[in-house]
PDB file of C-alpha atoms in Angstrom:
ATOM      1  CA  UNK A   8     -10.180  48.442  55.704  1.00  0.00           C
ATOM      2  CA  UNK A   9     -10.890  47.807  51.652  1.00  0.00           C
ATOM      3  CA  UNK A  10      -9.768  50.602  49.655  1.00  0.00           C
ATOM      4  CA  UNK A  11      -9.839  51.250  46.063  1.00  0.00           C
ATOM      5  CA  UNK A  12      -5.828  50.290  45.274  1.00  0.00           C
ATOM      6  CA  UNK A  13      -6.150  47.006  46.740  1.00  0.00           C
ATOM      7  CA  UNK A  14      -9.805  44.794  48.151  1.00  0.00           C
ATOM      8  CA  UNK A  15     -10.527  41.347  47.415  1.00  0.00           C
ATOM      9  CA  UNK A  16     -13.491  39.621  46.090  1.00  0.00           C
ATOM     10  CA  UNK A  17     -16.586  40.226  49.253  1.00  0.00           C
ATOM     11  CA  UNK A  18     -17.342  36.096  48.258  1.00  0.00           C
ATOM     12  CA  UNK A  19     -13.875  34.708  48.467  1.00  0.00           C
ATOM     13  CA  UNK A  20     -13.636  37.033  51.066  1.00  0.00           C
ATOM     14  CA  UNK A  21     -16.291  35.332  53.076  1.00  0.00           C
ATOM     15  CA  UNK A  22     -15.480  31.857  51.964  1.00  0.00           C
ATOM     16  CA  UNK A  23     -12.217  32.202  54.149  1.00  0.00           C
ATOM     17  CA  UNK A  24     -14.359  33.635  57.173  1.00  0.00           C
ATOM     18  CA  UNK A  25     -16.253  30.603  56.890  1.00  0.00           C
ATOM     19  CA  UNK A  26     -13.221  28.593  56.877  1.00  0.00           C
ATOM     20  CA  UNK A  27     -11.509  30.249  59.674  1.00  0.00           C
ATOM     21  CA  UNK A  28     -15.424  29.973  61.399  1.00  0.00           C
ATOM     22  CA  UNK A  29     -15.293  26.058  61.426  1.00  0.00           C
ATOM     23  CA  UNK A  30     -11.779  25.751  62.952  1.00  0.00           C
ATOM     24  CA  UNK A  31     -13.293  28.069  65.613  1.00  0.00           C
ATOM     25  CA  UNK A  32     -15.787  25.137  66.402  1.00  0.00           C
ATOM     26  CA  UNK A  33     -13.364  22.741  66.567  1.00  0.00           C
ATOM     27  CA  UNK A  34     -11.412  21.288  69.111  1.00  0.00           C
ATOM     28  CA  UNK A  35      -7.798  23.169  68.734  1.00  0.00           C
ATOM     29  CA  UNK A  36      -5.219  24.952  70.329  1.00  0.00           C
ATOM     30  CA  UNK A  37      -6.009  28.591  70.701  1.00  0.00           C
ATOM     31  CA  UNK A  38      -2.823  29.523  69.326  1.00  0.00           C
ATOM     32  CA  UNK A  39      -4.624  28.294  66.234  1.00  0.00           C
ATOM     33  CA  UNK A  40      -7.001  30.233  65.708  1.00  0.00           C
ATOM     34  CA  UNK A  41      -4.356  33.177  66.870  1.00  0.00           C
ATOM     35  CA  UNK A  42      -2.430  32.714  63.593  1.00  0.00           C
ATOM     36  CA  UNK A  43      -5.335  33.840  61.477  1.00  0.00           C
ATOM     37  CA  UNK A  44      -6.103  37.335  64.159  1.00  0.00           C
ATOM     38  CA  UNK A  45      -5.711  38.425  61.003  1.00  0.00           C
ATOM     39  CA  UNK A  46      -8.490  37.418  59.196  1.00  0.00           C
ATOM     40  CA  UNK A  47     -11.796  39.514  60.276  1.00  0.00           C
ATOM     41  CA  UNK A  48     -14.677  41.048  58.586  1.00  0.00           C
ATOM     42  CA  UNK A  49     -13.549  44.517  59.595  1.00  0.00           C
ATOM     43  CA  UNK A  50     -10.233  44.139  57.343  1.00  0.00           C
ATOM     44  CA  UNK A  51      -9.225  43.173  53.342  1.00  0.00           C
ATOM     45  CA  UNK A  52      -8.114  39.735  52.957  1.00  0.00           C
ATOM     46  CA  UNK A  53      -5.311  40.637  50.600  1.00  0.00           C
ATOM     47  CA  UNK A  54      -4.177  42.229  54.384  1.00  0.00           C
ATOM     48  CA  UNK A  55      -4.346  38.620  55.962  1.00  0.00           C
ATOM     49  CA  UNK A  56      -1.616  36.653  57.080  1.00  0.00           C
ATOM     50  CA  UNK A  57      -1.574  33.262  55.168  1.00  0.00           C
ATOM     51  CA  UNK A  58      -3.138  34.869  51.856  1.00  0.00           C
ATOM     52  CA  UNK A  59      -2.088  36.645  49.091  1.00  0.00           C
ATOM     53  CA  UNK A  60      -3.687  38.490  46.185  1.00  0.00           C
ATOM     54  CA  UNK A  61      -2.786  38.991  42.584  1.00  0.00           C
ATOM     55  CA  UNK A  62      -1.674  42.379  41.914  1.00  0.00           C
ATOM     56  CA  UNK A  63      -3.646  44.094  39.386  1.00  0.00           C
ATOM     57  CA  UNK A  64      -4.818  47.446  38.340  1.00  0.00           C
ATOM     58  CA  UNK A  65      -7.993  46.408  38.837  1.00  0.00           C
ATOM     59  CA  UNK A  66      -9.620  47.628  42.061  1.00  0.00           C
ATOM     60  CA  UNK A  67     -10.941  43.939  43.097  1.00  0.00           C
ATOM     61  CA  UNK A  68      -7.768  41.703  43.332  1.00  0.00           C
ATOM     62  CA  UNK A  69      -8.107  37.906  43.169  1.00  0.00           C
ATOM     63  CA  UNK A  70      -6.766  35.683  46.288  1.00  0.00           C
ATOM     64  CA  UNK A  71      -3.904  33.652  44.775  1.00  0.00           C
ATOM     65  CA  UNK A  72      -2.191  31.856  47.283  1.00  0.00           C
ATOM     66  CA  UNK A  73      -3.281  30.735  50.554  1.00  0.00           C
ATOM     67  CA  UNK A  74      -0.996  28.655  53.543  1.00  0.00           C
ATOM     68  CA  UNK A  75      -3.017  26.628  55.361  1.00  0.00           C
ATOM     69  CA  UNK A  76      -0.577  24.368  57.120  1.00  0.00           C
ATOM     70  CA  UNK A  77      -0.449  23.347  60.872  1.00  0.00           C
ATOM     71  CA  UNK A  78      -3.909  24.342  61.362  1.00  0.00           C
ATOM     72  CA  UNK A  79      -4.794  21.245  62.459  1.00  0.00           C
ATOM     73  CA  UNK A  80      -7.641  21.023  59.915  1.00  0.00           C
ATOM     74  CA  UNK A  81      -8.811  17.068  60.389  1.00  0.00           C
ATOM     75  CA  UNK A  82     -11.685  16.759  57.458  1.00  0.00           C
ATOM     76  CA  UNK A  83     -11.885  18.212  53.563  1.00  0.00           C
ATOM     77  CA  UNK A  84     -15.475  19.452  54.976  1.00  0.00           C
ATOM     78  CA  UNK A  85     -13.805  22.129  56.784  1.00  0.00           C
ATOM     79  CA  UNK A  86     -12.006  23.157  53.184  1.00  0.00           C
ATOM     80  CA  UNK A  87     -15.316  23.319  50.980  1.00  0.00           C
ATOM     81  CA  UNK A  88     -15.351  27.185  50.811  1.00  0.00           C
ATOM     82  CA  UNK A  89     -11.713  26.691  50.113  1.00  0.00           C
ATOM     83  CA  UNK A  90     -12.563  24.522  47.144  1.00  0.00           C
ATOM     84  CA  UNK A  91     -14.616  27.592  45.836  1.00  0.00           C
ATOM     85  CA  UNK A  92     -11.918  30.294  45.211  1.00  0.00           C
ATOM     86  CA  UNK A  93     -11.568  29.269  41.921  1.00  0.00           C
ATOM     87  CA  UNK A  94      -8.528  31.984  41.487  1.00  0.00           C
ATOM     88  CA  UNK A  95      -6.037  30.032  44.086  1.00  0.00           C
ATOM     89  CA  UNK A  96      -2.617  29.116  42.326  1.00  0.00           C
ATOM     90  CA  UNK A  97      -1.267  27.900  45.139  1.00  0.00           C
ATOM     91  CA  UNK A  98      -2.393  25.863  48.301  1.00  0.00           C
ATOM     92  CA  UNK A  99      -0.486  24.543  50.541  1.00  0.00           C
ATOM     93  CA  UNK A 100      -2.622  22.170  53.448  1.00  0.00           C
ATOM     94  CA  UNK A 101       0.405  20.406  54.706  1.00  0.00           C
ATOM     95  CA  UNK A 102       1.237  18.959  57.880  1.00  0.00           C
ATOM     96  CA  UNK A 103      -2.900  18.975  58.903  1.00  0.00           C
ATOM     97  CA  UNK A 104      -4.655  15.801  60.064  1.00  0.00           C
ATOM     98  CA  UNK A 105      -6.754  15.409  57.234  1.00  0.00           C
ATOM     99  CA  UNK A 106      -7.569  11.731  56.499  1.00  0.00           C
ATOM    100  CA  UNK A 107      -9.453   9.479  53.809  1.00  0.00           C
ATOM    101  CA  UNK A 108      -9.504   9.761  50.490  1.00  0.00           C
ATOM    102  CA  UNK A 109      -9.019  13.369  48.556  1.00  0.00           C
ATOM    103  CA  UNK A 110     -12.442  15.000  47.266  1.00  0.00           C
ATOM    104  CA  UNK A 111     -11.282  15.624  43.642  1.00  0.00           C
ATOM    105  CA  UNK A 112     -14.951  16.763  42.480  1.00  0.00           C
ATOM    106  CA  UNK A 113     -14.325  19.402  44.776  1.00  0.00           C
ATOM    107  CA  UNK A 114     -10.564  19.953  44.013  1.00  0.00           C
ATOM    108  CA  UNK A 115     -11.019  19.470  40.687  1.00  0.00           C
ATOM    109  CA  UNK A 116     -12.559  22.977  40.900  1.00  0.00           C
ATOM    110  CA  UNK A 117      -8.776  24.967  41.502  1.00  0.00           C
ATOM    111  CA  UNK A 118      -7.791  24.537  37.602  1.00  0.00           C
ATOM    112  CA  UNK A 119      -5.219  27.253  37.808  1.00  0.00           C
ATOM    113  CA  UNK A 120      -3.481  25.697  40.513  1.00  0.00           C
ATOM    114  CA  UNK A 121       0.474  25.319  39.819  1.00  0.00           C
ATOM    115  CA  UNK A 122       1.438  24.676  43.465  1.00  0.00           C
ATOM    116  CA  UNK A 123      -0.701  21.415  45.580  1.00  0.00           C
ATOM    117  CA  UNK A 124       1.198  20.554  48.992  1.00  0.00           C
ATOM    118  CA  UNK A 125      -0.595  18.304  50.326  1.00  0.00           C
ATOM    119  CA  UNK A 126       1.946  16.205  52.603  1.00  0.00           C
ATOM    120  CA  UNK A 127       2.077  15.180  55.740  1.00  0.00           C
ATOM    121  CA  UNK A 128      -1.081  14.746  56.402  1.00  0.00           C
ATOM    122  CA  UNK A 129      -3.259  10.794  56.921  1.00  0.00           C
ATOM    123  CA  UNK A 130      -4.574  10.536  53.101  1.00  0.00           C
ATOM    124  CA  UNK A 131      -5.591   7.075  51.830  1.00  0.00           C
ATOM    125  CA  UNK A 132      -6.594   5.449  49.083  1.00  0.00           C
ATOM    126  CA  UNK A 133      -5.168   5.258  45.026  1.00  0.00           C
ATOM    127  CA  UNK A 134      -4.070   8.793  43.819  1.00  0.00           C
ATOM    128  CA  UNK A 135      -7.159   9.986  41.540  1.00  0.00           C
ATOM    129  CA  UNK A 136      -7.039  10.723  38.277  1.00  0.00           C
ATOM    130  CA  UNK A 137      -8.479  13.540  38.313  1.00  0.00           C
ATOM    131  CA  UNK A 138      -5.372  14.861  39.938  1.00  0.00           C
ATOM    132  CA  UNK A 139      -3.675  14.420  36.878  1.00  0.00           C
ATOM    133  CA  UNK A 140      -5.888  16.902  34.942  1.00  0.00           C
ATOM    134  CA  UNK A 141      -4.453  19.609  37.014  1.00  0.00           C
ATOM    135  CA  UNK A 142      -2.041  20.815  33.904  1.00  0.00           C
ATOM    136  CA  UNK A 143      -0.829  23.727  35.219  1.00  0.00           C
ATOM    137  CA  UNK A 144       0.654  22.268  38.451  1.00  0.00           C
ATOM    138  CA  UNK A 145       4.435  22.823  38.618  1.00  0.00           C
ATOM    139  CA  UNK A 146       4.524  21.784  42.157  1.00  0.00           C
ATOM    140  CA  UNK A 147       2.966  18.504  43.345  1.00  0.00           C
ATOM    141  CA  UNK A 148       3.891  17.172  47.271  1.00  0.00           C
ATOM    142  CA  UNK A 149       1.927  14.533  48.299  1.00  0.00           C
ATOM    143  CA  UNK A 150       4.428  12.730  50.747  1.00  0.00           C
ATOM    144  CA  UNK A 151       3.810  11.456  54.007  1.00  0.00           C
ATOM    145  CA  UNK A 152       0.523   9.503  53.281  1.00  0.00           C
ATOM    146  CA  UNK A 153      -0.920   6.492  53.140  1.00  0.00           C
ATOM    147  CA  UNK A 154      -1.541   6.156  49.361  1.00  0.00           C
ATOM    148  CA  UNK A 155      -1.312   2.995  48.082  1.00  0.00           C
ATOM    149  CA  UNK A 156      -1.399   1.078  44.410  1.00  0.00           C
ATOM    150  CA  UNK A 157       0.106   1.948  41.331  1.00  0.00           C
ATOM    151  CA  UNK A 158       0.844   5.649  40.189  1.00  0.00           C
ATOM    152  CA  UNK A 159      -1.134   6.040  36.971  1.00  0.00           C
ATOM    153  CA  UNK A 160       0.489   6.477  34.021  1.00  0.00           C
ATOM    154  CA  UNK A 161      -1.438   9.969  33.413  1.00  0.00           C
ATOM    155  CA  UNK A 162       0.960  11.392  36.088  1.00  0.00           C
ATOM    156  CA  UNK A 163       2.635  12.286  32.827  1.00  0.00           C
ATOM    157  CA  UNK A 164      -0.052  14.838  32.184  1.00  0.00           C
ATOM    158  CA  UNK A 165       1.392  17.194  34.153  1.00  0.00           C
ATOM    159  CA  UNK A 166       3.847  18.703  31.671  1.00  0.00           C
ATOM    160  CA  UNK A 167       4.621  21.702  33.593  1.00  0.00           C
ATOM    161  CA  UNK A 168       5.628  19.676  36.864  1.00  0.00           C
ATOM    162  CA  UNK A 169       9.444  20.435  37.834  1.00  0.00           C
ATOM    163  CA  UNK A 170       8.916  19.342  41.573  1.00  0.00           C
ATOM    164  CA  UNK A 171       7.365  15.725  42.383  1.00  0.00           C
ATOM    165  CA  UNK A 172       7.753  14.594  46.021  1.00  0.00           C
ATOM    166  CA  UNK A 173       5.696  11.280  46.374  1.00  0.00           C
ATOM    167  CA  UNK A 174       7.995   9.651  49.445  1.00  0.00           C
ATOM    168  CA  UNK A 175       6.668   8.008  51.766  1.00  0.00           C
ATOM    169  CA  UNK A 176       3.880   6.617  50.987  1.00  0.00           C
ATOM    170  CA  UNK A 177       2.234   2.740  50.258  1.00  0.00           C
ATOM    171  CA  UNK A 178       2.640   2.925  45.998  1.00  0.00           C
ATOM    172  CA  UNK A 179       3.522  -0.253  44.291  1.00  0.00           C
ATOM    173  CA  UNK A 180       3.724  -1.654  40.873  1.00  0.00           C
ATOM    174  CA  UNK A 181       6.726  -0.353  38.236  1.00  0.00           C
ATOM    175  CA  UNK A 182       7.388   3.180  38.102  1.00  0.00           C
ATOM    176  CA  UNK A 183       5.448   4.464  35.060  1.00  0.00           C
ATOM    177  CA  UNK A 184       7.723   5.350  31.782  1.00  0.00           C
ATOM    178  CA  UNK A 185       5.161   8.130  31.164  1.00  0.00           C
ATOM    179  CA  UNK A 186       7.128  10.108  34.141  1.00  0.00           C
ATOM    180  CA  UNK A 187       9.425  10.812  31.054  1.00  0.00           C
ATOM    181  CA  UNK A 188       6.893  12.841  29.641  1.00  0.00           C
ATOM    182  CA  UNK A 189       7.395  15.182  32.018  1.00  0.00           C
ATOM    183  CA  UNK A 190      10.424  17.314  30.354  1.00  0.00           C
ATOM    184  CA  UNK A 191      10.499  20.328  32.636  1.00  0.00           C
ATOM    185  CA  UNK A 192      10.847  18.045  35.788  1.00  0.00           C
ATOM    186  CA  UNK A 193      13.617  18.670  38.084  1.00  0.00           C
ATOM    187  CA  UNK A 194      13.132  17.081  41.224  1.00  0.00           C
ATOM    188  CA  UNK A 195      11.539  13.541  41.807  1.00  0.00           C
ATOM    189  CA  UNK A 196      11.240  11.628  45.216  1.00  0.00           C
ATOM    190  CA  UNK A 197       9.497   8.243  45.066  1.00  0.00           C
ATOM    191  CA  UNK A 198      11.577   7.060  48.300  1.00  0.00           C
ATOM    192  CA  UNK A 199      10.235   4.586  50.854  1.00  0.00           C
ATOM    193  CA  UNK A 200       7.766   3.064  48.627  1.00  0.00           C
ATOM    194  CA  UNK A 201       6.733  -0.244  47.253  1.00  0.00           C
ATOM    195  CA  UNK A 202       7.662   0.436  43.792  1.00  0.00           C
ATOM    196  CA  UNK A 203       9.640  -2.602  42.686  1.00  0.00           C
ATOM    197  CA  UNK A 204      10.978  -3.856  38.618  1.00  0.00           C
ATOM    198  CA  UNK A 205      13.108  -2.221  36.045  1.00  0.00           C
ATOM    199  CA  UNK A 206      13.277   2.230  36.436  1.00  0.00           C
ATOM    200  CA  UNK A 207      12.714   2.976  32.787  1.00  0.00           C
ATOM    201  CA  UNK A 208      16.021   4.328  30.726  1.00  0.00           C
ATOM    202  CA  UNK A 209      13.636   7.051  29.562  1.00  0.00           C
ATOM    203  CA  UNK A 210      13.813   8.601  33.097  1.00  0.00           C
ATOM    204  CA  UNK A 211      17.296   8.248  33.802  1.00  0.00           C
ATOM    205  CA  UNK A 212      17.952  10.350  30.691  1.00  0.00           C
ATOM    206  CA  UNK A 213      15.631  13.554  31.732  1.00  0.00           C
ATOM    207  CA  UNK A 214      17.565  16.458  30.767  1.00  0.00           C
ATOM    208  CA  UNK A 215      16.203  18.866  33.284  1.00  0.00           C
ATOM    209  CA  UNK A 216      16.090  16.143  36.083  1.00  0.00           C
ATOM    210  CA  UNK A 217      18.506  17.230  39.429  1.00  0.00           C
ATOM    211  CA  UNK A 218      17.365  15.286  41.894  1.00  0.00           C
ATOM    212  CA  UNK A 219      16.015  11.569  41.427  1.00  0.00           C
ATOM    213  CA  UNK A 220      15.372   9.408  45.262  1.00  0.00           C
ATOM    214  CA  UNK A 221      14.387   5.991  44.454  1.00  0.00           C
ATOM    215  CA  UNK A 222      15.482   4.427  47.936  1.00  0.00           C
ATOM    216  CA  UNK A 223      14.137   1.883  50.440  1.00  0.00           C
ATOM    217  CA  UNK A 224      11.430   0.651  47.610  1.00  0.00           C
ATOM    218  CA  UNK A 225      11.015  -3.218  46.818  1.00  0.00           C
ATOM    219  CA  UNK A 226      14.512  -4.462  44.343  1.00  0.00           C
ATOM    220  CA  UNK A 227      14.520  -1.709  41.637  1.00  0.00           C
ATOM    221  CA  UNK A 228      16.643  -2.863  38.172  1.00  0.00           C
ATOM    222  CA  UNK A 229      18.529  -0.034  35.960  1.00  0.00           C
ATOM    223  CA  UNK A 230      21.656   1.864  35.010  1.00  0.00           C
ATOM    224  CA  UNK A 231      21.778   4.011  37.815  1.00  0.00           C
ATOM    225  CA  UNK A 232      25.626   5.015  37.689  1.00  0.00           C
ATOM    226  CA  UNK A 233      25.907   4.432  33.778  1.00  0.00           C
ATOM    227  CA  UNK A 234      27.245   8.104  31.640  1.00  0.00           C
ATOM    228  CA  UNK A 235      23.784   8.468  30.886  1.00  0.00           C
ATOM    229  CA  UNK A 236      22.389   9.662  33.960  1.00  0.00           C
ATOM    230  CA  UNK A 237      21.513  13.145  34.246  1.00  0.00           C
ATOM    231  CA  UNK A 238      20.709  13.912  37.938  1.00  0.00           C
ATOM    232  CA  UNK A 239      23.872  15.845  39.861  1.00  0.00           C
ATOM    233  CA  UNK A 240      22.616  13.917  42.920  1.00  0.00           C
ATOM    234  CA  UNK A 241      21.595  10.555  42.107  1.00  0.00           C
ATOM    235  CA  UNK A 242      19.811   7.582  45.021  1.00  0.00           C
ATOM    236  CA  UNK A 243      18.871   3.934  44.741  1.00  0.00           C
ATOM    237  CA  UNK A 244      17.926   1.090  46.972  1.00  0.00           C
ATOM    238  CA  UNK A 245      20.527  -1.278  45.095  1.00  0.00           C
TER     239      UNK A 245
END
């Protein structure tokens, strides 16, 4: 039941219904569709399990956040209304079957996003740029995929990212020195890869870096044990 200290928005309200509508015509385990009880037409979605709202004075309240993993969602179709709660900071579809290539026009949409998990899942194809444009993101997991090429040297965009986990994927080519643009970053993971040539000094030397995984890649080439490196818990393939 809405009530004045604390309703959603009626669209993005009916944007998840319509989510949680299309999983009920596919395929899945019951137990499924069980984890999001929760979500009816009778109730406030700041209520539901798996969302949250921003608290505010105001007597509408935004959805902010929304865990959508192990739903076995298998195509971005089924995440179109998702795509149009333009209010979502975080949104985590890990650990889903969805496959091909990521619809940025429609993710390009969630500009106030500062957490994507999107690992785990059967996604192809180069990372898009678009991606990149995402400036607010802090968090960015897109491991366990099937991406492949080189990562684009506009991954340094993200100036707010402190958590890239990019393991375990099909990316090649050298890692980009623009990486060292990122000066809040704290944890990087570009394991089991196809990255191969010389990691750039720049990114050895990130002050706020903790965490750097660089193993079973193609022969990488650096100081990796050298005074200057900044990580407490430092890998390599060499």
């Amino acid at each position: 039941m809405c009530t004045l200290s604390l309703c959603c928005f009626i669209a993005q309200k009916e944007a998840l219904l319509q989510f949680k509508s299309s999983l009920a015509q596919a395929p899945i385990n019951d137990e499924i569709l069980f984890d999001l009880e929760s979500w009816s037409s009778a109730s406030d979605c700041c209520q539901w399990d798996r969302a949250e709202c921003r608290p505010s004075s105001m007597p509408l309240k935004p959805v902010v956040s929304l865990d959508l993993s192990k739903l076995y969602i298998d195509t971005f179709s089924a995440l179109t209304p998702i795509f149009k709660i333009q209010s979502l900071t975080k949104l985590d579809i890990s650990q889903n079957f969805l496959h091909g290539e990521i619809p940025v026009s429609r993710l390009a949409n969630l500009t106030r996003l500062t957490h994507l998990d999107m690992s785990n899942n059967n996604l192809d194809g180069r990372i898009p740029l678009q991606l990149f444009g995402l400036t607010h993101l802090q968090h960015l997991d897109l491991s366990g995929n099937s991406f492949h090429g080189e990562l684009s040297s506009e991954v340094g965009n993200l100036a707010n990212l402190r958590f890239l986990n990019l393991a375990g994927n099909c990316l090649s080519g050298e890692i980009p020195k623009e990486l060292a643009n990122l000066t809040k970053l704290q944890h990087l993971s570009l394991r089991e890869n196809r990255f191969s040539g010389r990691v750039p000094m720049s990114i050895l030397q990130m002050k706020e870096l903790q965490f750097l995984d660089l193993q079973k890649n193609l022969p990488l080439i650096g100081e990796f044990f050298g005074e200057s490196r900044p990580c407490s818990i430092c890998f390599s393939n060499m």
